[in-house]
């Protein structure tokens, strides 16, 4: 796609117009303004180049889930297997693009919401650094969240379209519209460079071990990049348990509002609204069965002073992560796209710890994109039988992955803040090396 002329564009239900974020409380409350990203597309993509925004897509209630269901529009189904979820929160987007319904879409990502549907549906997405693209005037389901950074996310069936999106948005018009956006135009010199890079990789982040197929996807990507002349070295995520605790505490620092609750959110909603003493007790007794799940259960909100301390802890963790990255002189890092392939609809609410593989890069505010690499095989299913079972999270992940033959498996390409062009460059190379054109 050399230009966007006449190309359809779709937007997640969070963007502009009358948007509910899956919340009944937002019904019949139309907004009288467009999100900045919509304005820019109207002024540039649409008016000057002829692209056409033509629909918005479904999301889970509150946007804080990796399934796609809400009490207003119901359940979104995976286009390849209706018994499995397309992911979330931008699951409607992932499903429509994977089905060929549009070449480009815009969603959001605050914990993997843009990358998880791309991994599940076998498409491409990019989570930019926060404030590389304006998020002003988009409807938020959780306002004021600190330390976990959301951003808008383009989805496409090839990397070229993601690049076109970024080139088109990163203009003086966007920068003038939102002074909080860092005014960095798209750097073609970095994207088009042919210099060999030093790339870190890991198949296991040390918190939730990905299933065999997801680990194999990283190995495939590693091998083709090495063949192309890049240097690949192992990279270990520092102190992943601390990073997950920080993420969970920052996500749960607020209170809860009342709303009609979607059935697939009910388990986590009920836990979140237990008295603090009950949550702490439940966390303690569940620790032997699911130490990872216990971290989610036990969070009870925090005071202003506690939030300050959390933000300071995040700052220290970020410094540690960057120092390890710099010590190895890495350009980008290759990581699993997610912990498992698209699961049946009943599993996501029980598997929140598995989101660490994506939420880590919201905590760090690093750009990260997803590239489809392969699909689940019979051999992956056979190796699944020896998958670790020392936490309920792993036992459920094993159940959810059974029968997932031919479901897409992707990888993440991760960069340091403001280095989207370098991330896109490796994504583009991977797409070409893997020879997997979307048809």
XYZ file of C-alpha atoms in Angstrom:
439
model
C 0.000 0.000 0.000
C 1.973 3.025 -1.253
C -0.744 5.529 -0.323
C -4.054 5.379 1.558
C -6.235 6.629 -1.289
C -9.678 5.071 -1.133
C -8.662 2.635 1.591
C -11.232 1.775 4.261
C -10.295 2.373 7.888
C -12.025 1.068 10.990
C -11.807 2.213 14.585
C -12.152 0.389 17.871
C -15.267 1.236 19.894
C -13.158 3.459 22.134
C -12.423 6.060 19.469
C -14.561 9.150 18.765
C -18.311 9.329 18.068
C -20.710 7.491 20.434
C -18.458 5.047 22.257
C -19.307 2.847 25.230
C -16.071 0.893 25.885
C -18.511 -1.949 26.500
C -20.009 -0.126 29.513
C -23.772 0.253 29.912
C -23.136 3.486 31.850
C -21.954 5.070 28.577
C -25.099 4.176 26.596
C -27.092 7.132 25.226
C -24.267 9.539 26.036
C -23.008 10.534 22.589
C -19.919 12.721 22.444
C -19.815 15.871 20.345
C -16.135 15.674 19.385
C -13.734 13.366 17.540
C -10.559 11.892 18.949
C -7.438 13.691 17.720
C -6.340 10.635 15.760
C -9.691 10.689 13.925
C -9.315 14.403 13.211
C -5.868 13.870 11.771
C -7.153 11.047 9.593
C -10.049 13.210 8.420
C -7.706 16.092 7.611
C -4.926 14.072 6.017
C -5.745 10.446 5.277
C -9.308 11.169 4.257
C -9.428 14.659 2.816
C -6.040 14.676 1.154
C -5.579 10.997 0.322
C -9.070 9.528 0.166
C -9.080 6.914 2.937
C -12.528 6.116 4.344
C -13.276 5.362 8.026
C -16.362 3.163 7.821
C -17.032 1.319 11.090
C -16.048 0.698 14.691
C -15.488 -2.688 16.279
C -16.272 -4.547 19.481
C -14.282 -4.529 22.730
C -14.601 -6.214 26.140
C -16.212 -4.349 29.006
C -13.811 -1.690 30.399
C -11.213 -2.622 27.713
C -9.335 -4.434 30.501
C -9.488 -8.047 29.325
C -8.018 -10.268 26.636
C -11.349 -11.698 25.521
C -13.921 -9.664 23.553
C -17.381 -9.604 25.150
C -19.663 -7.017 26.734
C -23.346 -6.741 27.787
C -24.159 -4.368 24.918
C -22.902 -6.125 21.779
C -22.169 -9.619 23.072
C -19.283 -11.934 22.187
C -16.875 -11.499 19.269
C -15.802 -14.818 17.728
C -12.448 -15.791 16.268
C -12.740 -15.757 12.447
C -10.864 -19.058 12.150
C -12.547 -20.900 15.025
C -15.765 -19.516 16.590
C -15.164 -21.529 19.765
C -12.060 -19.422 20.487
C -11.589 -15.737 21.270
C -9.926 -13.236 18.921
C -8.377 -11.614 22.005
C -8.820 -8.205 23.512
C -9.336 -5.568 24.160
C -9.272 -4.740 20.449
C -10.649 -8.179 19.568
C -13.230 -6.932 17.089
C -10.432 -5.202 15.244
C -8.265 -8.303 15.144
C -11.138 -10.454 13.913
C -12.188 -8.052 11.160
C -8.696 -7.491 9.767
C -7.903 -11.211 9.876
C -11.153 -11.781 7.939
C -10.114 -9.296 5.252
C -12.703 -6.709 6.301
C -10.254 -3.796 6.208
C -6.562 -3.246 5.474
C -6.097 -0.919 8.474
C -7.626 -0.387 11.897
C -6.904 1.622 15.032
C -7.258 0.216 18.528
C -5.591 0.733 21.879
C -3.065 -1.063 24.082
C -2.769 -0.720 27.858
C -1.658 -4.250 28.696
C -1.468 -6.035 25.380
C -4.878 -5.001 24.029
C -3.448 -4.417 20.574
C -0.768 -7.100 20.504
C -2.803 -10.016 21.883
C -5.472 -9.892 19.116
C -2.676 -9.658 16.535
C -1.028 -12.783 17.977
C -4.331 -14.673 18.243
C -5.576 -13.692 14.766
C -2.329 -13.833 12.778
C -2.037 -10.155 11.823
C 0.366 -7.262 12.480
C 0.142 -4.518 15.106
C 2.365 -1.874 16.677
C 2.165 -0.486 20.204
C 4.067 2.810 20.000
C 5.677 4.625 22.896
C 3.019 6.610 24.766
C 2.815 10.184 23.421
C 4.313 9.269 20.067
C 0.676 9.384 18.859
C -2.010 11.565 20.441
C -4.533 9.834 22.704
C -6.331 13.080 23.540
C -10.154 13.012 23.460
C -10.335 9.210 23.265
C -12.833 7.701 25.686
C -11.166 6.034 28.650
C -12.733 3.309 30.775
C -10.151 3.733 33.548
C -9.189 7.372 33.908
C -6.090 8.525 35.735
C -4.170 5.230 35.682
C -0.540 5.909 36.567
C 2.552 3.888 35.704
C 0.885 1.629 33.108
C 0.885 3.486 29.848
C -1.789 3.206 27.173
C -1.388 4.143 23.555
C -3.251 3.881 20.270
C -2.331 0.886 18.135
C -2.606 0.372 14.372
C -3.539 -3.081 13.016
C -2.890 -4.325 9.487
C -2.320 -7.349 7.282
C 1.253 -6.268 6.479
C 3.984 -4.096 7.983
C 3.934 -1.670 5.058
C 0.481 -0.468 6.115
C 1.639 0.103 9.701
C 4.513 2.190 8.341
C 2.125 4.194 6.166
C -0.043 4.852 9.232
C 2.910 6.116 11.270
C 4.292 8.265 8.447
C 0.876 9.840 7.918
C 0.212 10.631 11.571
C 3.642 11.881 12.629
C 3.209 15.329 11.101
C 3.163 18.951 12.199
C -0.634 18.799 12.252
C -0.612 16.076 14.898
C 2.086 17.863 16.891
C 0.160 21.166 16.812
C -3.074 19.446 17.816
C -1.561 17.917 20.954
C 1.469 19.641 22.536
C 1.995 16.601 24.789
C 2.958 14.505 21.773
C 6.732 14.430 21.335
C 7.267 16.059 17.905
C 9.371 13.341 16.247
C 8.581 12.863 12.536
C 8.892 9.361 11.095
C 12.590 8.611 10.509
C 12.921 6.819 7.179
C 16.709 6.648 7.501
C 16.342 4.281 10.469
C 13.508 2.276 8.925
C 15.283 1.819 5.582
C 18.744 1.119 7.052
C 20.344 -2.185 6.065
C 22.868 -2.211 8.906
C 23.012 -5.508 10.789
C 21.630 -5.218 14.323
C 22.273 -6.866 17.671
C 19.048 -8.488 18.810
C 18.227 -10.046 22.155
C 15.727 -12.878 22.391
C 13.957 -15.002 24.985
C 11.418 -17.805 24.831
C 10.463 -17.605 28.531
C 10.207 -14.402 30.587
C 10.611 -16.280 33.875
C 7.067 -15.613 35.040
C 4.590 -17.455 32.784
C 6.258 -20.026 30.545
C 4.787 -19.914 27.016
C 3.435 -23.103 25.486
C 5.764 -25.051 23.150
C 4.300 -23.551 19.975
C 4.779 -19.977 21.192
C 8.382 -20.718 22.128
C 8.946 -22.325 18.723
C 7.713 -19.139 17.011
C 10.503 -17.165 18.710
C 13.078 -19.764 17.653
C 11.904 -19.583 14.034
C 12.135 -15.774 14.029
C 15.566 -15.907 15.682
C 16.880 -18.336 13.084
C 15.721 -16.358 10.043
C 17.134 -13.111 11.445
C 20.476 -14.810 12.087
C 20.445 -16.088 8.514
C 19.965 -12.484 7.370
C 23.162 -11.467 9.172
C 21.878 -10.062 12.460
C 23.521 -11.068 15.737
C 21.086 -12.783 18.132
C 21.945 -13.259 21.816
C 19.874 -14.548 24.769
C 18.304 -11.883 26.982
C 16.873 -12.557 30.442
C 14.051 -10.422 31.851
C 15.272 -9.006 35.186
C 13.203 -9.837 38.276
C 9.931 -10.661 36.463
C 7.993 -11.288 39.700
C 8.716 -7.730 40.840
C 7.615 -6.396 37.456
C 4.331 -8.319 37.634
C 3.675 -7.143 41.200
C 4.255 -3.549 40.111
C 1.921 -3.938 37.128
C -0.835 -5.497 39.241
C -0.567 -2.909 42.010
C -0.670 -0.022 39.532
C -3.691 -1.480 37.709
C -5.609 -1.949 40.991
C -4.703 1.310 42.726
C -8.190 2.785 42.106
C -11.684 2.012 43.395
C -14.532 0.405 41.434
C -17.661 1.911 39.887
C -20.982 0.077 39.482
C -22.111 -1.143 36.087
C -23.936 -4.092 34.562
C -21.153 -6.681 34.429
C -20.487 -8.965 31.472
C -20.529 -12.630 32.465
C -16.951 -13.119 31.280
C -15.820 -10.327 33.643
C -17.840 -11.582 36.612
C -15.137 -13.647 38.347
C -12.605 -10.825 38.403
C -15.299 -8.245 39.191
C -16.420 -10.187 42.256
C -12.863 -10.643 43.483
C -12.091 -6.965 42.935
C -15.094 -5.928 45.025
C -14.395 -8.178 48.010
C -13.436 -6.412 51.250
C -9.669 -5.981 51.595
C -9.422 -8.506 54.425
C -11.235 -11.135 52.335
C -8.951 -10.544 49.349
C -5.856 -10.916 51.498
C -7.209 -14.147 53.010
C -8.156 -15.548 49.594
C -4.721 -14.649 48.250
C -2.999 -16.401 51.148
C -4.974 -19.642 50.844
C -4.613 -19.753 47.040
C -0.851 -19.223 47.063
C -0.121 -22.949 47.160
C -2.337 -23.623 44.135
C -1.565 -20.557 42.020
C 1.203 -18.279 43.306
C 0.849 -16.142 40.185
C -2.910 -15.822 40.513
C -2.527 -15.010 44.213
C -0.662 -11.841 43.266
C -3.735 -10.657 41.325
C -6.210 -11.617 44.043
C -4.414 -9.934 46.929
C -4.277 -6.354 45.639
C -6.526 -3.990 47.593
C -5.866 -0.505 46.218
C -3.490 2.032 47.695
C -3.196 5.485 49.228
C -1.638 8.490 47.535
C 1.616 7.942 49.412
C 1.648 4.272 48.444
C 1.124 5.251 44.808
C 4.142 7.568 45.026
C 6.201 4.667 46.333
C 4.936 2.416 43.550
C 5.901 4.982 40.932
C 9.368 5.222 42.456
C 9.678 1.421 42.368
C 8.641 1.482 38.710
C 11.322 4.104 38.022
C 13.985 1.899 39.609
C 12.837 -1.179 37.680
C 12.889 0.783 34.412
C 16.459 1.910 35.144
C 17.488 -1.699 35.846
C 15.902 -2.965 32.624
C 17.496 -0.273 30.467
C 20.909 -0.794 32.077
C 20.795 -4.509 31.212
C 19.668 -3.670 27.664
C 22.477 -1.133 27.239
C 25.059 -3.451 28.766
C 24.364 -5.931 25.955
C 24.241 -3.072 23.393
C 20.943 -4.345 22.023
C 18.976 -2.706 19.233
C 15.730 -4.646 19.718
C 14.498 -7.716 21.587
C 12.535 -10.671 20.215
C 9.874 -12.064 22.593
C 6.870 -14.420 22.505
C 3.728 -12.857 21.045
C 1.747 -14.279 23.974
C 1.805 -17.202 26.395
C -0.444 -19.462 24.270
C -2.553 -19.430 21.083
C -6.148 -18.164 21.016
C -8.037 -19.956 23.838
C -11.716 -20.919 24.137
C -13.926 -18.084 25.389
C -14.180 -19.320 28.988
C -10.460 -19.134 29.787
C -9.186 -15.518 29.602
C -10.729 -14.307 32.880
C -8.950 -17.182 34.665
C -5.570 -16.514 33.067
C -4.773 -12.866 33.791
C -1.159 -13.582 34.885
C -0.436 -14.808 31.351
C -0.688 -11.178 30.174
C 2.681 -10.399 31.760
C 4.352 -11.174 28.426
C 2.673 -8.072 26.954
C 1.921 -5.839 29.963
C 5.648 -5.692 30.773
C 6.163 -3.314 27.854
C 3.298 -1.068 28.954
C 4.932 -0.866 32.382
C 8.243 0.055 30.727
C 6.600 2.192 28.007
C 8.642 0.474 25.273
C 7.346 0.216 21.682
C 6.456 -3.340 20.679
C 4.997 -4.865 17.533
C 3.618 -8.300 16.668
C 4.505 -10.349 13.595
C 2.707 -13.628 12.721
C 5.312 -16.387 12.378
C 3.742 -19.842 12.297
C 0.746 -21.877 13.459
C 0.168 -24.491 16.146
C 1.160 -27.977 14.958
C 0.536 -31.575 15.962
C 4.097 -31.637 17.314
C 3.367 -28.579 19.487
C 0.318 -30.387 20.843
C 2.393 -33.482 21.598
C 5.005 -31.414 23.448
C 2.204 -29.698 25.359
C 1.754 -32.917 27.327
C 5.043 -32.234 29.149
C 4.249 -28.531 29.724
C 4.855 -27.460 33.323
C 1.955 -27.883 35.770
C 3.247 -26.310 39.022
C 0.677 -23.487 39.007
C -3.048 -23.455 38.208
C -2.201 -20.868 35.541
C -0.143 -23.471 33.672
C -2.756 -26.185 34.067
C -5.435 -23.899 32.639
C -3.133 -22.722 29.831
C -2.551 -26.357 28.882
C -6.299 -27.008 28.793
C -6.902 -23.853 26.750
C -4.242 -24.809 24.195
C -5.489 -28.333 23.567
C -7.065 -28.579 20.127
C -5.526 -25.299 18.896
C -3.983 -26.863 15.782
C -3.517 -24.335 12.935
C -4.162 -21.335 15.211
C -1.729 -18.428 14.576
C 1.423 -17.894 16.638
C 3.386 -14.642 16.582
C 6.357 -12.888 18.132
C 6.899 -9.446 19.607
C 9.646 -7.124 18.397
C 10.480 -4.676 21.203
C 12.555 -1.485 21.165
C 13.625 1.273 23.505
C 11.299 4.304 23.864
C 10.845 6.396 20.690
C 12.478 3.747 18.467
C 9.366 2.652 16.574
C 11.205 2.884 13.252
C 13.774 0.297 14.374
C 10.991 -1.997 15.605
C 9.132 -1.634 12.294
C 12.329 -2.271 10.347
C 12.841 -5.684 11.991
C 9.123 -6.463 11.707
C 9.325 -5.696 7.991
C 12.416 -7.872 7.569
C 10.758 -10.721 9.436
C 7.678 -10.500 7.241
C 9.830 -10.755 4.124
C 12.098 -13.486 5.477
C 9.201 -15.639 6.619
C 7.524 -15.292 3.198
C 4.063 -15.244 4.749
C 2.066 -12.800 2.579
C -1.500 -12.345 3.831
C -3.951 -13.593 1.203
